[in-house]
Amino acid sequence: MSTLPTAARSRRATSGRASSRRWLAPHLFLLPAGLLFLAFLAIPIVYALYLSVRGMRIEDVGPFGLQTETWVGLTNYLQAITDAEFLAGFGRLLVYGVIAVPLTLGGALLFALLLDLPRVRAAQFSRTAIFIPYAVPGVIASLLWGFLCLPSTSPLNWILEQLGLDGVSVLTGGTLYPAIANIAIWSGIGFNMIIIYTSLRGIPDEIYEAARLDGAGERTIAWRIKIPLVAPALVLTGLFSLIGTLQLYGEPTTLRPMTTEISQTWVPLMKIYRDAFARDDIWLASASSVLLAVGTLILSVILLRATQRSAFGGDDRA
Amino acid sequence: MKRRTLLAALAGAPIASASLAACGTGTGEGPVTLEFWGWGATQKPLVEAWNAAHPEIQVVHTDAGGGDDSAAKLITTTRAGNSPDLALVEYPTLPSLIVAGVAADISDHVAGVEAEYGQGIWNQATFGGQTYGIPQDAGPQCFTYNRARLDELGIDLPSTWTEFADAAEQVKDADPTTRLATFAPAEFGAFAGLAQQSGATWWDGSGISWDVDIAGAESVAVAEFWGDLVDRDLVTAEPILTPEWNSKLIKGQVLSFPAGMWAPGVIAGVAADMAGDWAIAPLPQWTPGDADVAFQGGSAVVVTTDCEHPAEAAAFATWIGTAEEACRIQIREGNYPAATVGQEIALEGDPPDFMTDQEDYWEIAAQIAASTLPESTWGPNVNVASTAFEDAMSAAVTAGAPLTDALETVQEAVVADMQDDGYEVTGR
């Protein structure tokens, strides 16, 4: 009679100690990641938000009065969204994206499907060859293509001149966007191809066997089986490409000294960099960065929502 | 940022320990250690020479990037309260560093130094009677040209801008693949200098408010002059120092580079094989007989507001700017010293390696330096003006639009930015 409550008490006590241990262990494991997240993501984001509502204003009167940092409210946001150049930057991204994204993804899918054919030759060599441009750093790729595009240093122009034809200037006029997109396509195809190809290798062989028994050719298999089954990989690479497009910076910045057509504010990130580091307006740059980040997030969510049914819907039904 | 803090901490450590030691023993103060930011090949030997001669004031040199980069970093570190004690800054960025509280007023520590400089050069670092820096090198604008090619084509050296336009026409007639010069839409400093030569004052802070006049009649005249040359295809309109431009320069298809006195060094870097072909001459003038030129580039050493030893720092800045030994180092490294004594030393020496065929190189340099315009015309937001200028001019050149419109755009951007910051701006 007296033992029962004691046992119950002790059981409760043990379970209490155990539950506190159970509570402690996962949180200890989470601690490093949590601290890193706090230090390198959460705090910088909060700090950027803080900077975005601040600004420098002159304190004393007179030509050499000192400037001090003060609260300016939403002035920076207002300035960013009413800035014609900032908005024009998004327009340029659109043109660039319309050229670069479909060609990169289309090319990557095509190469992945070709490499996945049953009797393909030199697959390993081709895979490496297609992938290697991705290993070339963006700045070096841009310099390399820049030299190839400039009339005086381009081998193409040398050949044209030997044939008695006029040379072409690629970094001006209508060929500027394709020239920049070309760099991204050249280095992006390999990376995206690897993702799609890996996804293709994960498809069980039985499905192909069944399809062949039903009389499907390689073309039909690719169209009816492979592409639908790698749709999640396509969505993923599409998302990467979209974010990559919004973050376009390295290529136009590297090419800028070579042409008069790329301004310092050509794409949003370039304008943010200029505001922060050439014009010393870190506050406007913070506000623009917040806008760009929020915009990227919204677009990503829309893309995922729009493609969810076709890409991941199968899992739900199963 | 982190590394900078670390550097500052390291730089600060010896001071702290030295002063602690001094307190302990009670015998005078230990050596003072100063941190100095400066770019280019010249600063390191200058600092080494100073350290060897001044054991009581030791300077630690850091290359924190070129003029624009280090100016941005200086503003950031000043806000964080850990800027270096001294820094090299370009004259155009100095006003923005003064209003950002980076450069300290060192008038009290530089008595008598003014006499070491020509008035025009000294004024580049002195505003409203207060001195914020010691000039180190100077870049008066000159006409750096491919003398061998001009001789070959039988064209005379232009001494006025009218003659320059005629010469541009003759060059094109003599060789259709060749142009006398390039109008570089992104060269803010070059255009500002030419506008100043024609009489423009872009910023005037001598009154109680700022007067901004970037699109005034004198500047418009310069823009129209170059716009006309571009329209008639007598000069190319393209960025300079690109692989494209360098290739043309090496082929002898671009025959001159009107810029600061540092231009020969730049050409030497692009086309070392052309040594002996190039020469310098006074910049063409708007009015025959005039000799006025503006500065394009050049730099001064400032003491920062964070510096705890401004007297020692000013002594260092004065020494590397005016001491004979320092001037000899500058000349050896390719700088044109700002101090009068340095320019006199240069006169005695041989021409630089790239210009060995021009016996009177230093005489011409001294003659140009002696006729520089006396006033500085830079304002607190030169960075806004230069970035707006580069984009507006590049857009105008691309679209074939009048260059004068671009000047209006710059004027509007600069005035709007200054008003946003709370400055009173007169003019327009």
PDB file of C-alpha atoms in Angstrom, chain A residues 132-276:
ATOM      1  CA  ILE A 132      34.071  21.736 -67.238  1.00  0.00           C
ATOM      2  CA  PRO A 133      32.919  25.301 -68.105  1.00  0.00           C
ATOM      3  CA  TYR A 134      31.070  25.321 -64.762  1.00  0.00           C
ATOM      4  CA  ALA A 135      34.444  24.910 -63.046  1.00  0.00           C
ATOM      5  CA  VAL A 136      35.761  28.102 -64.685  1.00  0.00           C
ATOM      6  CA  PRO A 137      35.233  31.023 -62.267  1.00  0.00           C
ATOM      7  CA  GLY A 138      32.627  33.523 -63.493  1.00  0.00           C
ATOM      8  CA  VAL A 139      34.994  36.462 -63.670  1.00  0.00           C
ATOM      9  CA  ILE A 140      37.509  34.509 -65.746  1.00  0.00           C
ATOM     10  CA  ALA A 141      34.738  33.235 -68.035  1.00  0.00           C
ATOM     11  CA  SER A 142      33.526  36.811 -68.507  1.00  0.00           C
ATOM     12  CA  LEU A 143      37.019  38.117 -69.291  1.00  0.00           C
ATOM     13  CA  LEU A 144      37.566  35.250 -71.704  1.00  0.00           C
ATOM     14  CA  TRP A 145      34.294  35.861 -73.552  1.00  0.00           C
ATOM     15  CA  GLY A 146      34.890  39.624 -73.357  1.00  0.00           C
ATOM     16  CA  PHE A 147      38.157  39.267 -75.251  1.00  0.00           C
ATOM     17  CA  LEU A 148      36.407  37.032 -77.781  1.00  0.00           C
ATOM     18  CA  CYS A 149      33.719  39.697 -78.256  1.00  0.00           C
ATOM     19  CA  LEU A 150      35.905  42.793 -78.695  1.00  0.00           C
ATOM     20  CA  PRO A 151      36.630  43.573 -82.355  1.00  0.00           C
ATOM     21  CA  SER A 152      40.389  44.123 -81.973  1.00  0.00           C
ATOM     22  CA  THR A 153      41.043  40.981 -79.963  1.00  0.00           C
ATOM     23  CA  SER A 154      38.428  38.632 -81.418  1.00  0.00           C
ATOM     24  CA  PRO A 155      39.720  35.778 -83.578  1.00  0.00           C
ATOM     25  CA  LEU A 156      36.355  35.730 -85.376  1.00  0.00           C
ATOM     26  CA  ASN A 157      36.900  39.290 -86.526  1.00  0.00           C
ATOM     27  CA  TRP A 158      40.418  38.443 -87.631  1.00  0.00           C
ATOM     28  CA  ILE A 159      39.014  35.687 -89.827  1.00  0.00           C
ATOM     29  CA  LEU A 160      36.283  37.989 -91.171  1.00  0.00           C
ATOM     30  CA  GLU A 161      38.889  40.621 -92.013  1.00  0.00           C
ATOM     31  CA  GLN A 162      41.084  38.052 -93.789  1.00  0.00           C
ATOM     32  CA  LEU A 163      38.041  37.204 -95.897  1.00  0.00           C
ATOM     33  CA  GLY A 164      37.637  40.886 -96.689  1.00  0.00           C
ATOM     34  CA  LEU A 165      34.452  41.263 -94.623  1.00  0.00           C
ATOM     35  CA  ASP A 166      33.609  43.836 -91.963  1.00  0.00           C
ATOM     36  CA  GLY A 167      34.262  42.862 -88.383  1.00  0.00           C
ATOM     37  CA  VAL A 168      31.387  42.718 -85.910  1.00  0.00           C
ATOM     38  CA  SER A 169      31.188  44.423 -82.549  1.00  0.00           C
ATOM     39  CA  VAL A 170      29.344  42.066 -80.232  1.00  0.00           C
ATOM     40  CA  LEU A 171      29.185  44.088 -77.020  1.00  0.00           C
ATOM     41  CA  THR A 172      27.064  46.837 -78.548  1.00  0.00           C
ATOM     42  CA  GLY A 173      23.487  47.114 -79.779  1.00  0.00           C
ATOM     43  CA  GLY A 174      21.217  44.104 -80.065  1.00  0.00           C
ATOM     44  CA  THR A 175      23.900  41.497 -79.486  1.00  0.00           C
ATOM     45  CA  LEU A 176      24.747  42.710 -75.972  1.00  0.00           C
ATOM     46  CA  TYR A 177      22.083  40.644 -74.183  1.00  0.00           C
ATOM     47  CA  PRO A 178      22.838  37.428 -76.088  1.00  0.00           C
ATOM     48  CA  ALA A 179      26.558  38.012 -75.427  1.00  0.00           C
ATOM     49  CA  ILE A 180      26.003  38.209 -71.674  1.00  0.00           C
ATOM     50  CA  ALA A 181      23.443  35.400 -71.626  1.00  0.00           C
ATOM     51  CA  ASN A 182      25.909  33.297 -73.611  1.00  0.00           C
ATOM     52  CA  ILE A 183      28.385  33.380 -70.731  1.00  0.00           C
ATOM     53  CA  ALA A 184      25.760  32.162 -68.271  1.00  0.00           C
ATOM     54  CA  ILE A 185      24.526  29.469 -70.661  1.00  0.00           C
ATOM     55  CA  TRP A 186      28.077  28.313 -71.359  1.00  0.00           C
ATOM     56  CA  SER A 187      28.868  27.858 -67.683  1.00  0.00           C
ATOM     57  CA  GLY A 188      25.363  26.896 -66.506  1.00  0.00           C
ATOM     58  CA  ILE A 189      24.512  24.020 -68.847  1.00  0.00           C
ATOM     59  CA  GLY A 190      27.006  21.608 -67.287  1.00  0.00           C
ATOM     60  CA  PHE A 191      25.833  22.159 -63.726  1.00  0.00           C
ATOM     61  CA  ASN A 192      22.147  21.809 -64.565  1.00  0.00           C
ATOM     62  CA  MET A 193      22.843  18.823 -66.804  1.00  0.00           C
ATOM     63  CA  ILE A 194      24.464  16.962 -63.886  1.00  0.00           C
ATOM     64  CA  ILE A 195      21.383  17.505 -61.703  1.00  0.00           C
ATOM     65  CA  ILE A 196      18.980  16.321 -64.397  1.00  0.00           C
ATOM     66  CA  TYR A 197      21.264  13.442 -65.407  1.00  0.00           C
ATOM     67  CA  THR A 198      21.549  12.225 -61.798  1.00  0.00           C
ATOM     68  CA  SER A 199      17.770  12.292 -61.588  1.00  0.00           C
ATOM     69  CA  LEU A 200      17.531  10.281 -64.841  1.00  0.00           C
ATOM     70  CA  ARG A 201      19.901   7.610 -63.497  1.00  0.00           C
ATOM     71  CA  GLY A 202      17.555   7.158 -60.537  1.00  0.00           C
ATOM     72  CA  ILE A 203      14.689   5.933 -62.727  1.00  0.00           C
ATOM     73  CA  PRO A 204      14.328   2.149 -62.364  1.00  0.00           C
ATOM     74  CA  ASP A 205      15.145   0.091 -65.490  1.00  0.00           C
ATOM     75  CA  GLU A 206      11.906  -1.934 -65.193  1.00  0.00           C
ATOM     76  CA  ILE A 207       9.935   1.086 -66.347  1.00  0.00           C
ATOM     77  CA  TYR A 208      11.981   1.267 -69.574  1.00  0.00           C
ATOM     78  CA  GLU A 209      11.658  -2.488 -70.086  1.00  0.00           C
ATOM     79  CA  ALA A 210       7.897  -2.253 -69.710  1.00  0.00           C
ATOM     80  CA  ALA A 211       7.794   0.688 -72.123  1.00  0.00           C
ATOM     81  CA  ARG A 212       9.900  -1.164 -74.698  1.00  0.00           C
ATOM     82  CA  LEU A 213       7.667  -4.229 -74.411  1.00  0.00           C
ATOM     83  CA  ASP A 214       4.766  -1.909 -75.164  1.00  0.00           C
ATOM     84  CA  GLY A 215       6.652  -0.806 -78.286  1.00  0.00           C
ATOM     85  CA  ALA A 216       7.931   2.597 -77.233  1.00  0.00           C
ATOM     86  CA  GLY A 217      11.003   3.987 -79.012  1.00  0.00           C
ATOM     87  CA  GLU A 218      13.733   6.096 -77.380  1.00  0.00           C
ATOM     88  CA  ARG A 219      12.005   9.319 -78.430  1.00  0.00           C
ATOM     89  CA  THR A 220       8.715   8.262 -76.854  1.00  0.00           C
ATOM     90  CA  ILE A 221      10.466   7.037 -73.715  1.00  0.00           C
ATOM     91  CA  ALA A 222      12.213  10.397 -73.386  1.00  0.00           C
ATOM     92  CA  TRP A 223       9.041  12.375 -73.925  1.00  0.00           C
ATOM     93  CA  ARG A 224       6.513  10.218 -72.083  1.00  0.00           C
ATOM     94  CA  ILE A 225       8.619   8.740 -69.270  1.00  0.00           C
ATOM     95  CA  LYS A 226      11.919  10.466 -68.667  1.00  0.00           C
ATOM     96  CA  ILE A 227      10.854  14.105 -68.796  1.00  0.00           C
ATOM     97  CA  PRO A 228       7.787  13.657 -66.535  1.00  0.00           C
ATOM     98  CA  LEU A 229       9.838  11.667 -64.048  1.00  0.00           C
ATOM     99  CA  VAL A 230      12.654  14.257 -63.856  1.00  0.00           C
ATOM    100  CA  ALA A 231      10.158  17.107 -63.460  1.00  0.00           C
ATOM    101  CA  PRO A 232      11.209  17.709 -59.816  1.00  0.00           C
ATOM    102  CA  ALA A 233      14.802  18.133 -61.013  1.00  0.00           C
ATOM    103  CA  LEU A 234      13.602  20.554 -63.705  1.00  0.00           C
ATOM    104  CA  VAL A 235      11.724  22.595 -61.108  1.00  0.00           C
ATOM    105  CA  LEU A 236      14.829  22.656 -58.930  1.00  0.00           C
ATOM    106  CA  THR A 237      17.107  23.790 -61.743  1.00  0.00           C
ATOM    107  CA  GLY A 238      14.442  26.297 -62.810  1.00  0.00           C
ATOM    108  CA  LEU A 239      14.430  27.729 -59.304  1.00  0.00           C
ATOM    109  CA  PHE A 240      18.235  27.934 -59.263  1.00  0.00           C
ATOM    110  CA  SER A 241      18.163  29.680 -62.636  1.00  0.00           C
ATOM    111  CA  LEU A 242      15.522  32.166 -61.532  1.00  0.00           C
ATOM    112  CA  ILE A 243      17.471  33.083 -58.410  1.00  0.00           C
ATOM    113  CA  GLY A 244      20.687  33.160 -60.421  1.00  0.00           C
ATOM    114  CA  THR A 245      19.067  35.550 -62.891  1.00  0.00           C
ATOM    115  CA  LEU A 246      17.918  37.906 -60.151  1.00  0.00           C
ATOM    116  CA  GLN A 247      21.427  37.830 -58.724  1.00  0.00           C
ATOM    117  CA  LEU A 248      23.122  38.595 -62.051  1.00  0.00           C
ATOM    118  CA  TYR A 249      26.195  40.682 -61.238  1.00  0.00           C
ATOM    119  CA  GLY A 250      29.586  39.197 -62.085  1.00  0.00           C
ATOM    120  CA  GLU A 251      29.299  38.984 -65.869  1.00  0.00           C
ATOM    121  CA  PRO A 252      28.032  42.535 -66.591  1.00  0.00           C
ATOM    122  CA  THR A 253      30.387  43.997 -63.986  1.00  0.00           C
ATOM    123  CA  THR A 254      33.376  42.327 -65.580  1.00  0.00           C
ATOM    124  CA  LEU A 255      32.307  43.355 -69.084  1.00  0.00           C
ATOM    125  CA  ARG A 256      31.405  46.929 -68.084  1.00  0.00           C
ATOM    126  CA  PRO A 257      34.840  48.496 -68.688  1.00  0.00           C
ATOM    127  CA  MET A 258      34.790  47.073 -72.229  1.00  0.00           C
ATOM    128  CA  THR A 259      31.622  48.742 -73.491  1.00  0.00           C
ATOM    129  CA  THR A 260      29.711  51.977 -73.055  1.00  0.00           C
ATOM    130  CA  GLU A 261      26.378  50.146 -73.011  1.00  0.00           C
ATOM    131  CA  ILE A 262      26.623  48.617 -69.553  1.00  0.00           C
ATOM    132  CA  SER A 263      26.034  51.286 -66.943  1.00  0.00           C
ATOM    133  CA  GLN A 264      26.974  51.001 -63.285  1.00  0.00           C
ATOM    134  CA  THR A 265      23.308  50.403 -62.517  1.00  0.00           C
ATOM    135  CA  TRP A 266      22.667  47.940 -65.326  1.00  0.00           C
ATOM    136  CA  VAL A 267      21.119  45.279 -63.088  1.00  0.00           C
ATOM    137  CA  PRO A 268      19.707  45.703 -59.549  1.00  0.00           C
ATOM    138  CA  LEU A 269      22.709  44.166 -57.766  1.00  0.00           C
ATOM    139  CA  MET A 270      25.093  46.467 -59.625  1.00  0.00           C
ATOM    140  CA  LYS A 271      23.060  49.462 -58.517  1.00  0.00           C
ATOM    141  CA  ILE A 272      23.071  48.181 -54.934  1.00  0.00           C
ATOM    142  CA  TYR A 273      26.843  47.801 -55.084  1.00  0.00           C
ATOM    143  CA  ARG A 274      27.294  51.265 -56.557  1.00  0.00           C
ATOM    144  CA  ASP A 275      25.051  52.878 -53.948  1.00  0.00           C
ATOM    145  CA  ALA A 276      26.819  51.132 -51.094  1.00  0.00           C
TER     146      ALA A 276
END
